C-alpha positions in Angstrom: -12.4 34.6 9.7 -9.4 33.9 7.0 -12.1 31.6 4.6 -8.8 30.7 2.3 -7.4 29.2 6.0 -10.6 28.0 6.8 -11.4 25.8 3.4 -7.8 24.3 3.3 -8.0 23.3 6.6 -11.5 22.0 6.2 -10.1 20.3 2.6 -7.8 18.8 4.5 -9.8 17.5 7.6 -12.2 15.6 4.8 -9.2 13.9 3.4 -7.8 13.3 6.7 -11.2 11.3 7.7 -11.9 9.9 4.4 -8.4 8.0 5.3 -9.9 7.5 8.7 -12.7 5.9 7.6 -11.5 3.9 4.7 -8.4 3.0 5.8 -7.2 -0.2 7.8 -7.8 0.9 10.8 -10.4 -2.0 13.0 -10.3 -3.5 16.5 -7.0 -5.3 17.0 -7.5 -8.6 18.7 -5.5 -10.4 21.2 -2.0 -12.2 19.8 -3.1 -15.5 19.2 -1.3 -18.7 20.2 2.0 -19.3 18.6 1.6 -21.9 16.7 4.1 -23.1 12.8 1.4 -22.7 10.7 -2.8 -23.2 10.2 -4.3 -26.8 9.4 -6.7 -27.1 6.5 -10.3 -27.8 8.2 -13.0 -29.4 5.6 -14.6 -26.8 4.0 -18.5 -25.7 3.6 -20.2 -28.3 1.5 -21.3 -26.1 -0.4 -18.6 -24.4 -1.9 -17.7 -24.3 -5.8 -15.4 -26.9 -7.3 -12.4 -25.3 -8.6 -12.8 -26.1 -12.0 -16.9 -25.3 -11.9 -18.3 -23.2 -14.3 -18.9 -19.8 -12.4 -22.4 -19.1 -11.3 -24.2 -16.1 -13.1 -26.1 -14.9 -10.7 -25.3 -13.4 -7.5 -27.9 -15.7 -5.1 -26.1 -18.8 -6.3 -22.4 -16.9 -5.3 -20.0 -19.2 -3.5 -16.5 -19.4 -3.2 -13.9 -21.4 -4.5 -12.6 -24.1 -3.4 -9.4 -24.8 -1.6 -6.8 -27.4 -3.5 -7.4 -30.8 -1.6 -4.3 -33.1 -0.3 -2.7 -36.0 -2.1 -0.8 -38.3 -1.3 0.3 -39.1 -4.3 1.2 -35.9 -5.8 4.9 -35.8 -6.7 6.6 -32.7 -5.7 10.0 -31.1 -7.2 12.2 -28.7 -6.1 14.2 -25.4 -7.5 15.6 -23.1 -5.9 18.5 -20.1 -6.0 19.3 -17.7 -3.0 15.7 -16.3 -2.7 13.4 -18.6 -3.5 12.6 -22.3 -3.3 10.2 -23.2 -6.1 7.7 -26.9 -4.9 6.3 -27.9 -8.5 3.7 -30.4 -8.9 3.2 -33.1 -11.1 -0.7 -32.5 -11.0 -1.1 -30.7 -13.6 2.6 -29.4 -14.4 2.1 -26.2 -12.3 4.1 -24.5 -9.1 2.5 -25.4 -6.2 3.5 -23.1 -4.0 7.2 -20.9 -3.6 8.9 -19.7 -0.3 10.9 -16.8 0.0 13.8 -17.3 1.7 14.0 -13.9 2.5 11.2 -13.0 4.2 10.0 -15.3 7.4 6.6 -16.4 8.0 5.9 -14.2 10.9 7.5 -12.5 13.3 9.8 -14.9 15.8 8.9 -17.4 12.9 12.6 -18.0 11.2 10.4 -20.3 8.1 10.0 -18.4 4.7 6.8 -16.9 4.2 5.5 -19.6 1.9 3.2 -17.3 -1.3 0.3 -19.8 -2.6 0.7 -22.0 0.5 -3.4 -22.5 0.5 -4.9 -22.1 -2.8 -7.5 -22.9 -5.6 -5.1 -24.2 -8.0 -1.2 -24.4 -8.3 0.3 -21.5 -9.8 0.4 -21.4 -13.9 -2.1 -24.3 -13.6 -4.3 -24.4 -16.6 -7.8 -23.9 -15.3 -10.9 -25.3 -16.2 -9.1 -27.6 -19.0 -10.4 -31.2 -18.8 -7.7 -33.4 -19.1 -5.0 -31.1 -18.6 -6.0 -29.5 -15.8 -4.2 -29.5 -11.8 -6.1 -33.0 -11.6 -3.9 -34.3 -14.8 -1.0 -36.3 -13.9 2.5 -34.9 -15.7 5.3 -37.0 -16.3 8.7 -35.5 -15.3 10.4 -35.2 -18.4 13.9 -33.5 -17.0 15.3 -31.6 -13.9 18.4 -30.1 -14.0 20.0 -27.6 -11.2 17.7 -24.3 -13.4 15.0 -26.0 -15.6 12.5 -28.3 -15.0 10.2 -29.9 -17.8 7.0 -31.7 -17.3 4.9 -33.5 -20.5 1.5 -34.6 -20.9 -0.8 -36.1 -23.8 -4.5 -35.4 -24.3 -6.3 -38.3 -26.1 -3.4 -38.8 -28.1 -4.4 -35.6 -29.9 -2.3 -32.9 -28.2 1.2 -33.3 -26.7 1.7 -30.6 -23.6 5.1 -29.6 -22.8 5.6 -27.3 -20.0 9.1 -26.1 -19.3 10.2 -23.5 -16.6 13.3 -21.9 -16.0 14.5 -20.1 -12.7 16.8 -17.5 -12.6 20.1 -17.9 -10.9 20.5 -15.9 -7.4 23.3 -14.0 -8.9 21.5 -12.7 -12.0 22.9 -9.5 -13.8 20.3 -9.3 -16.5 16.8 -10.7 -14.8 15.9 -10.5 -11.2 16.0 -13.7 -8.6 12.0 -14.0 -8.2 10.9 -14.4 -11.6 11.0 -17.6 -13.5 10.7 -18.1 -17.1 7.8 -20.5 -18.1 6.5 -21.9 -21.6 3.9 -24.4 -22.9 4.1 -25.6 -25.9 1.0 -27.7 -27.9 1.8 -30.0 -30.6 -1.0 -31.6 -32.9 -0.3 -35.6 -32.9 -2.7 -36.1 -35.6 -3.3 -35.2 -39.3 -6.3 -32.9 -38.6 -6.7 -29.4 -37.6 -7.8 -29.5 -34.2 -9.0 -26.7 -32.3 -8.0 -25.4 -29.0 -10.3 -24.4 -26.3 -9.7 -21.1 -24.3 -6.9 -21.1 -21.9 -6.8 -20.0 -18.8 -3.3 -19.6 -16.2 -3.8 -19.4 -12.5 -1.5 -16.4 -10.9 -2.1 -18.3 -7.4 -4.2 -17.4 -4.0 -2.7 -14.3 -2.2 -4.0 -14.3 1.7 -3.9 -12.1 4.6 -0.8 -12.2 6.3 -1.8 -12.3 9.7 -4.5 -12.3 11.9 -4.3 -8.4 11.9 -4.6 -8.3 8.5 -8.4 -7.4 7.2 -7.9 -8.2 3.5 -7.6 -4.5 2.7 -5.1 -5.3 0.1 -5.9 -8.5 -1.4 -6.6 -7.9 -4.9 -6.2 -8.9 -8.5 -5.1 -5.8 -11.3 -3.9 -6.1 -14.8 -2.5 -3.2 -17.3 -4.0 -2.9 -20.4 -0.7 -1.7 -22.0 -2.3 2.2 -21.0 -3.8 2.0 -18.0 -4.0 0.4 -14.7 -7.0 -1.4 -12.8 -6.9 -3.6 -9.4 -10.2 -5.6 -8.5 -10.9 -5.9 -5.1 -11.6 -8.6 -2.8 -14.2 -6.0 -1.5 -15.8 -6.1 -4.6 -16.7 -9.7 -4.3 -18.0 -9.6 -0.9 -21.0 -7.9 -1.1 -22.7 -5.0 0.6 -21.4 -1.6 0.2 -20.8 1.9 1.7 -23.0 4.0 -1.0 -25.0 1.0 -3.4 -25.7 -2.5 -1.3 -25.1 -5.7 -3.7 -25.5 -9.0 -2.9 -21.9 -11.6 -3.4 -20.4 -12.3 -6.1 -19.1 -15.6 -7.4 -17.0 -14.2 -9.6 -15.9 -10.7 -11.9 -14.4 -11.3 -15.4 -12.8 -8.9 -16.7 -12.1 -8.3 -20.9 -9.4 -6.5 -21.8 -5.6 -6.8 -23.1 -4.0 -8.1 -20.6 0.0 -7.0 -20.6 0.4 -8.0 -17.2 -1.7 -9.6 -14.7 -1.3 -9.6 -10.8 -2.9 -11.0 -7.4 -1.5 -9.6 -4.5 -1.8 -9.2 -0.3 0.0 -6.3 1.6 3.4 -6.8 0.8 4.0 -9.7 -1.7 2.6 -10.3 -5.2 2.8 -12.4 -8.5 2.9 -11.4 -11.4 2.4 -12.7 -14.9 3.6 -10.7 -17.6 3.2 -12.9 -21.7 5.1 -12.6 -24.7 1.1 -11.5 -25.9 -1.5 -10.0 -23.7 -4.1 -12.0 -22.6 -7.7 -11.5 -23.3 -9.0 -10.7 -19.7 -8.6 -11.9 -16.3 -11.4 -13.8 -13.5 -11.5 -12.7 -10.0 -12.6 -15.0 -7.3 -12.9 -15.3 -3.3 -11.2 -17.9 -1.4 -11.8 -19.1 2.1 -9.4 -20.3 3.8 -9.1 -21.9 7.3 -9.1 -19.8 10.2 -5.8 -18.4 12.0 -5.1 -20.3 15.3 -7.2 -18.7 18.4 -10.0 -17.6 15.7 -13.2 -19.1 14.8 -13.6 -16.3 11.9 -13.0 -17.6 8.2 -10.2 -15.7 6.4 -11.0 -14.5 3.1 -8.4 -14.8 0.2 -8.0 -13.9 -3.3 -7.2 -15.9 -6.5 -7.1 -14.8 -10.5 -6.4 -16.7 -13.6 -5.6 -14.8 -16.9 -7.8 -15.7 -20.1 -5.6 -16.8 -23.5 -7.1 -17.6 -27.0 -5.3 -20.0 -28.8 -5.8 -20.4 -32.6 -6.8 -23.8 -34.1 -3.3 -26.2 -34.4 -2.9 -27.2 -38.0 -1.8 -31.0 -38.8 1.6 -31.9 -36.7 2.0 -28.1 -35.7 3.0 -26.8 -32.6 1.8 -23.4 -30.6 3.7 -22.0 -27.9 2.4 -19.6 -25.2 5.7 -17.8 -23.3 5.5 -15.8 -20.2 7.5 -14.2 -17.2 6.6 -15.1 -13.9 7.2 -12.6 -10.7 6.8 -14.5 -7.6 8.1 -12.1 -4.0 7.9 -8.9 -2.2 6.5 -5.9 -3.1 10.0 -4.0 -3.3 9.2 -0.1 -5.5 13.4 -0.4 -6.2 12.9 -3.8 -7.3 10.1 -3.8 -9.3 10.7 -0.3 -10.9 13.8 -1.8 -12.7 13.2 -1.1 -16.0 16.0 -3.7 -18.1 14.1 -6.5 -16.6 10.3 -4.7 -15.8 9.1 -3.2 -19.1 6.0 -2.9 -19.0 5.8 -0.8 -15.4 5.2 -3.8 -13.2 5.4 -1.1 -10.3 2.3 0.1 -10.4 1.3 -3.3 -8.7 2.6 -0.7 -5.6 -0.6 1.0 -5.7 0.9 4.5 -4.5 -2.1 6.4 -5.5 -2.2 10.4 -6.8 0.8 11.0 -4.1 2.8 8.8 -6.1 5.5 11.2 -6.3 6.1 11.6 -2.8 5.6 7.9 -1.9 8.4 7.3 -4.3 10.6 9.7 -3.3 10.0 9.0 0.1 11.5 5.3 -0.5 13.7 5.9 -3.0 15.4 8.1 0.0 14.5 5.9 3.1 16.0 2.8 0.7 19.5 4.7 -0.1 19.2 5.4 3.8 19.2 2.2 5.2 22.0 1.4 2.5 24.6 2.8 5.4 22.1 2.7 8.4 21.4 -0.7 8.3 17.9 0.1 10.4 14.7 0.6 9.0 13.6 2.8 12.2 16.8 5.0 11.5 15.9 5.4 7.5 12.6 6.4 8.6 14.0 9.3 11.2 16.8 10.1 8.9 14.6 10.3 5.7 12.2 12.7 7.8 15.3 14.9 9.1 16.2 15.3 4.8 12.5 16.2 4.1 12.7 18.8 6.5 16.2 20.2 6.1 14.9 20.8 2.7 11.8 22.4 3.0 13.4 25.0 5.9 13.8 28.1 4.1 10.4 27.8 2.9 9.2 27.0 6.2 11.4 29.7 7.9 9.8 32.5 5.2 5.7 30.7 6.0 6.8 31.4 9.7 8.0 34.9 9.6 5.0 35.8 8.0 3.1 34.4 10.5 4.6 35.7 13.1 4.2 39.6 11.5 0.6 38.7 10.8 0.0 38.1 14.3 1.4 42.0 15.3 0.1 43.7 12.7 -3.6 43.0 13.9 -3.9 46.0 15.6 -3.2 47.6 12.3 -5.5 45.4 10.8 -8.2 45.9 13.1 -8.0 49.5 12.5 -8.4 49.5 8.7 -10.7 47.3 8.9 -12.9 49.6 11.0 -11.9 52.5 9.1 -13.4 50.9 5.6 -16.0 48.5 6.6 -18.5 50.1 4.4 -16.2 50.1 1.3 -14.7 46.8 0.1 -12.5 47.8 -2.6 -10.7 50.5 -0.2 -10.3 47.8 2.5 -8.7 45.6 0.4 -6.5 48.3 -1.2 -5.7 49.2 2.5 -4.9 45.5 3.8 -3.0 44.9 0.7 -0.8 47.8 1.2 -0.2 47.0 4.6 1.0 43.3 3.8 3.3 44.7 1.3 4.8 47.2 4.1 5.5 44.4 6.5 6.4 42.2 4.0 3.5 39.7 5.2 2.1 36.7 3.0 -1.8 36.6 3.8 -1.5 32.7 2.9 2.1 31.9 4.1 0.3 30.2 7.4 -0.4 27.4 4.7 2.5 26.8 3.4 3.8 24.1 5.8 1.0 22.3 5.8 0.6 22.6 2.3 3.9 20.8 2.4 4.2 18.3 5.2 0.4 17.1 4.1 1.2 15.5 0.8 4.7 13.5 2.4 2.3 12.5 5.0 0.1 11.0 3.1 2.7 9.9 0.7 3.8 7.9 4.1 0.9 6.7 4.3 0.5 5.2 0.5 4.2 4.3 0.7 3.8 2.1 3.9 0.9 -0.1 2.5 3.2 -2.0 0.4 6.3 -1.7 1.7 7.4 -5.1 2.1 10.9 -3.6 3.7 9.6 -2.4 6.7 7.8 -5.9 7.4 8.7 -7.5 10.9 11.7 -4.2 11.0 12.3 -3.9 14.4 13.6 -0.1 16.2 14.0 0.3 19.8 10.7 -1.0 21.9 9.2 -2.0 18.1 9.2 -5.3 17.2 7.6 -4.4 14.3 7.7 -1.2 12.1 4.6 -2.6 9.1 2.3 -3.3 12.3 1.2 -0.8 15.6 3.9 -0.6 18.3 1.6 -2.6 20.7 3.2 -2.6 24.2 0.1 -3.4 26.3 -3.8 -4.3 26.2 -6.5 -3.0 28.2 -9.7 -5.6 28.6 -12.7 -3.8 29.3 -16.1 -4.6 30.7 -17.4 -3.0 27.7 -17.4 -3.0 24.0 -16.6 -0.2 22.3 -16.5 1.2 18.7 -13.7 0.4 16.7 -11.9 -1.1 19.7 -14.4 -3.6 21.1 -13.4 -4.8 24.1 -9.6 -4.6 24.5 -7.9 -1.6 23.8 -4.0 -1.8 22.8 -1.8 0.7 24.4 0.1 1.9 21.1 2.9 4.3 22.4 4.0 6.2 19.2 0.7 7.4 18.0 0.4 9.2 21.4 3.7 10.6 21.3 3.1 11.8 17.7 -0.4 13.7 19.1 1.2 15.0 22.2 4.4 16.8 20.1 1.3 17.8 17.3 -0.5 20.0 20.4 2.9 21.2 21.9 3.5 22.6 18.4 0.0 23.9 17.8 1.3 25.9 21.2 4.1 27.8 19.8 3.0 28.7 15.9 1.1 32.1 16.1 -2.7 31.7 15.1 -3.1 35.3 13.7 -6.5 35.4 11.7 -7.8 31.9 13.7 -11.6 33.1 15.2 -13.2 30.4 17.4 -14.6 28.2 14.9 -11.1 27.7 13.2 -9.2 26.9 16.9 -11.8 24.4 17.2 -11.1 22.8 14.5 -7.2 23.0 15.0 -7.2 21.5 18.3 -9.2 18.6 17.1 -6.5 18.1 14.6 -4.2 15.9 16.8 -6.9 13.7 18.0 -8.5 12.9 14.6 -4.2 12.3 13.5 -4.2 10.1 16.6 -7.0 8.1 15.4 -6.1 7.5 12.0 -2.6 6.8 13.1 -3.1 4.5 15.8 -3.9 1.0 14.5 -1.8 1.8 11.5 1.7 1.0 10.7 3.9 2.7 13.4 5.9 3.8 11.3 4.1 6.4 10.3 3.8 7.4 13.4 7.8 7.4 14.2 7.4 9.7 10.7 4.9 12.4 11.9 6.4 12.4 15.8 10.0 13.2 14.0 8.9 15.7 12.0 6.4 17.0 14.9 10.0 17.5 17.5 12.1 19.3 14.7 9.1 21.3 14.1 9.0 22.2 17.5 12.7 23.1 17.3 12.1 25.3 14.5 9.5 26.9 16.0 11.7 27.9 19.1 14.4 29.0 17.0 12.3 31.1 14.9 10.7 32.7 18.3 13.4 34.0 19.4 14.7 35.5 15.5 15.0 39.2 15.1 12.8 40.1 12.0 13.2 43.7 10.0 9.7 43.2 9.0 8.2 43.6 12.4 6.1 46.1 12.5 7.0 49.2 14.9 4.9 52.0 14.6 1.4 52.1 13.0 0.4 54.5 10.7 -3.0 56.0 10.8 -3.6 54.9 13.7 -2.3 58.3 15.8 1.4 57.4 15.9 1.0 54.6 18.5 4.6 52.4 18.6 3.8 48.7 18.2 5.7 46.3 20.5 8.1 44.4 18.9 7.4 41.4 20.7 5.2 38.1 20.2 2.1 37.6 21.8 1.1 35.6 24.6 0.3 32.0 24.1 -3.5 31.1 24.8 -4.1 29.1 26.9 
């Protein structure tokens, strides 16, 4: 047995499962009926209040509590070619902001709508009596980019909050991020202190009834480093250490930026100076039509301390305000993101190749106009690039396969002495110009773009409701039928979907296991190898398609290759065998087992 073969492939089956098993991959259930959006039901009675102090101990965990109607809430309006902006007069805040971009859902033509169910408005200033989202602001001006709204706490304190949207157009800042201050003036003679303040970034929920919340989290750089709280965390229970709910986590640190996200849209609150930490919270929100399960949001606030405001002084707290997709290109800018904003991607220790992957897919669809086509195209560069490594791994495949005989020989011949066998075997690499490890070298190349992909796809807002050829939907499984069974199994309960690429991505992954010469593979190892494609299958197969369209591509010009190189002529075959009594070696590649 190779044991450098063996461990890769072993290093690399973990990883493969660990994806497996961690990754969003759960029964899919039936489409649900079509319906323009979901209706608030009255919640638990005994959720939180929104405003409530949090609870300190995990028995007494509840969530928070959704924003309740009114009727007489004033609502105002800006807007440029991306987003429409709904700001409230309770409490001076954004209630909620579509992007015209992006529709709700797929045959939906409405914006997605981000912060359309929530705890508090957006930029609301939580758990501050008086001025809070149940204070009443008076509209102070609205013009075609600004909007100002003023309040007055016990004559004391005069609140001014004044937001400014960026035109559609915009050279110098980007379309989805607004401008906001709020300014605190002392009325009186006194020094009067301020309490702590605290800024809603909004409710992020799933996206679908697909979507299991896998994404929906709050993060926040520290000016250094990077960390994103889980939903997860909150819920309880555990893989390795059980815990009971939490109501809350609170987090103390700088905070540069602060985010709360789902799959593939975010905000994003960056102030003029950090913030002193950042509170995590669940949400439920009302079922999705045809379900009777609770969907579980997100929401986070980011903590301020504001020094004492001397006699008729004022205070100001200014901020930049990222409201839309998840776009790497976008968000990556660096004359209007400073501080690395796209790390709200989440790309993981593949990074690189997540980026470079849709950095390239991105100038693709520049001239292809098709998401599917990027994806095929991108693939086709990937390999094009990597072929004369690829061409070298398989030529010294293929002479490791024909020089067994040889190997066999020496092998026998110094079985009792180690250090003469490997002398031996050695020599014999070096005459047939044969790479022991160059087997590895395709996978040790395809396997970090693949799960690159994979990173790369979890965010991708561009590949959201992109449809290619039978696909309606390139961010979601390529669904074409469901199977209802008597039965419930794991995983899949008790309809299966018939998802067409992932099979078609397995089925090219065995043809191609076929062809590539197996030289030093005992029993154990081709065991292992055919499983390969099955366990790909599964992790692939209630995943984004795309990633299957991306491992089928590169599976068929594999499978090309493969031919082509088949049928090469090599000057390092080897033809005659020394040592072993002058015996001519057939210059031809062994039969395929079957």
């Amino acid at each position: 047995m190779d044991k450098k073969n063996l461990t890769i492939g072993v290093v690399f089956f973990l990883a493969a499962f660990a994806i497996l098993f961690f990754g969003p991959h759960a029964p899919q259930p039936s489409p649900p009926t079509p319906s323009l959006g979901r209706i608030a039901n009255p919640l638990p009675s005994n959720q939180a209040t929104a405003n409530a102090t949090p609870s300190a101990s995990p028995s007494d965990a509840t969530f928070a509590a959704l924003e309740t109607d009114d009727t007489t809430e004033g609502i105002t309006h800006l807007g440029n070619d991306f987003i429409d902006v709904a700001f409230t007069d309770h409490g001076g805040a954004i209630k909620s902001i579509a992007l015209k971009k992006y529709p709700a859902a797929l045959g939906r033509p409405t914006p997605y709508v981000f912060n359309e169910l929530h705890v508090d408005p957006m930029l609301a200033l939580v758990d501050f009596p008086g001025l809070d989202r149940g204070t009443h602001y008076v509209l102070v001006s609205h013009t075609e980019r600004e909007i100002i709204f003023r309040a007055v706490l016990e004559n004391r304190i005069e609140v001014t909050r004044r937001y400014v949207i960026e035109p559609g157009d915009t050279k110098t800042g980007d379309p989805y991020q607004l401008r906001h201050e709020t300014t605190f003036r002392n009325l009186t003679g006194e020094t009067t202190p301020l309490p702590r303040l605290t800024l809603s970034l909004g409710t992020a929920a799933p996206i679908d009834f697909r979507d299991l919340g896998l994404y929906l989290n709050t993060g926040y750089s520290d000016g250094s480093s990077f960390t994103f709280i889980s939903r997860n965390k909150l819920q309880g229970g555990g893989f390795f250490s059980r815990h009971d709910p939490l109501p809350f986590i609170q987090t103390t640190a700088p905070i540069v930026w602060a985010s709360v996200k789902n799959q593939f849209f975010t905000s994003i609150l960056t102030p003029d100076e950090p913030g002193t930490g950042l509170i995590t919270r669940r949400v439920e929100l009302p079922p999705f039509p045809g379900s009777l399960v609770p969907d579980i949001g997100v929401t986070g606030s980011v903590l301020f301390e504001l020094k004492p405001l001397a006699p008729h002084e004022e205070t100001k707290l200014g901020l930049d305000f990222y409201v839309g997709p998840k776009e790497y290109n976008r968000l990556a800018n660096p004359d209007v993101f400073k501080h690395d904003q796209d790390k709200v991607m989440e790309f993981g220790m593949f990074k690189f190749f997540s980026e470079l992957l849709l950095k390239i897919m991105t100038w693709v669809h520049g001239w292809a106009h098709n998401w599917g086509l990027a994806i095929i195209l991108t693939t086709l560069i990937i390999k094009i690039c990597s072929l004369p490594f690829t061409i070298a791994s398989a030529r010294s495949t293929r002479r490791m396969q024909k020089i067994q005989p040889l190997l066999k020989e020496v092998r026998e011949k110094y079985k009792d002495n180690a250090k003469k066998l490997n002398e031996a075997q050695l020599a014999l690499f070096k005459e047939h110009k044969v790479n022991p490890v160059g087997g590895c070298l395709p996978m040790l190349i395809t396997f970090p773009f693949f799960i690159g992909f994979f990173g790369m796809l979890r965010s991708a807002s561009e590949l959201r409701l992109a449809p290619f050829l039978w696909v309606k939907d390139l961010a979601a499984p390529d669904t074409i039928a469901h199977l209802s069974l008597p039965f419930s199994l794991p995983l899949f309960g008790n309809v299966i979907n018939l998802n067409l690429l992932p099979l078609l991505m397995g089925a090219t992954m065995l043809y191609q296991m076929r062809l590539v010469p197996q030289p030093t593979m005992d029993n154990a190892q081709a065991r292992m190898m055919r499983f390969m494609p099955l366990m790909y299958v599964a992790i692939c197969y209630n995943y984004s398609c795309a990633l299957s369209l991306y491992s089928t591509i590169n599976g068929l010009f594999t499978i090309v290759q493969q031919l082509f190189i088949n049928r090469m002529k090599d000057d390092g075959d080897p033809t005659h065998a020394p040592g072993a009594g002058g015996k001519a070696l057939k210059n031809v590649t062994p039969a395929k087992k079957k």
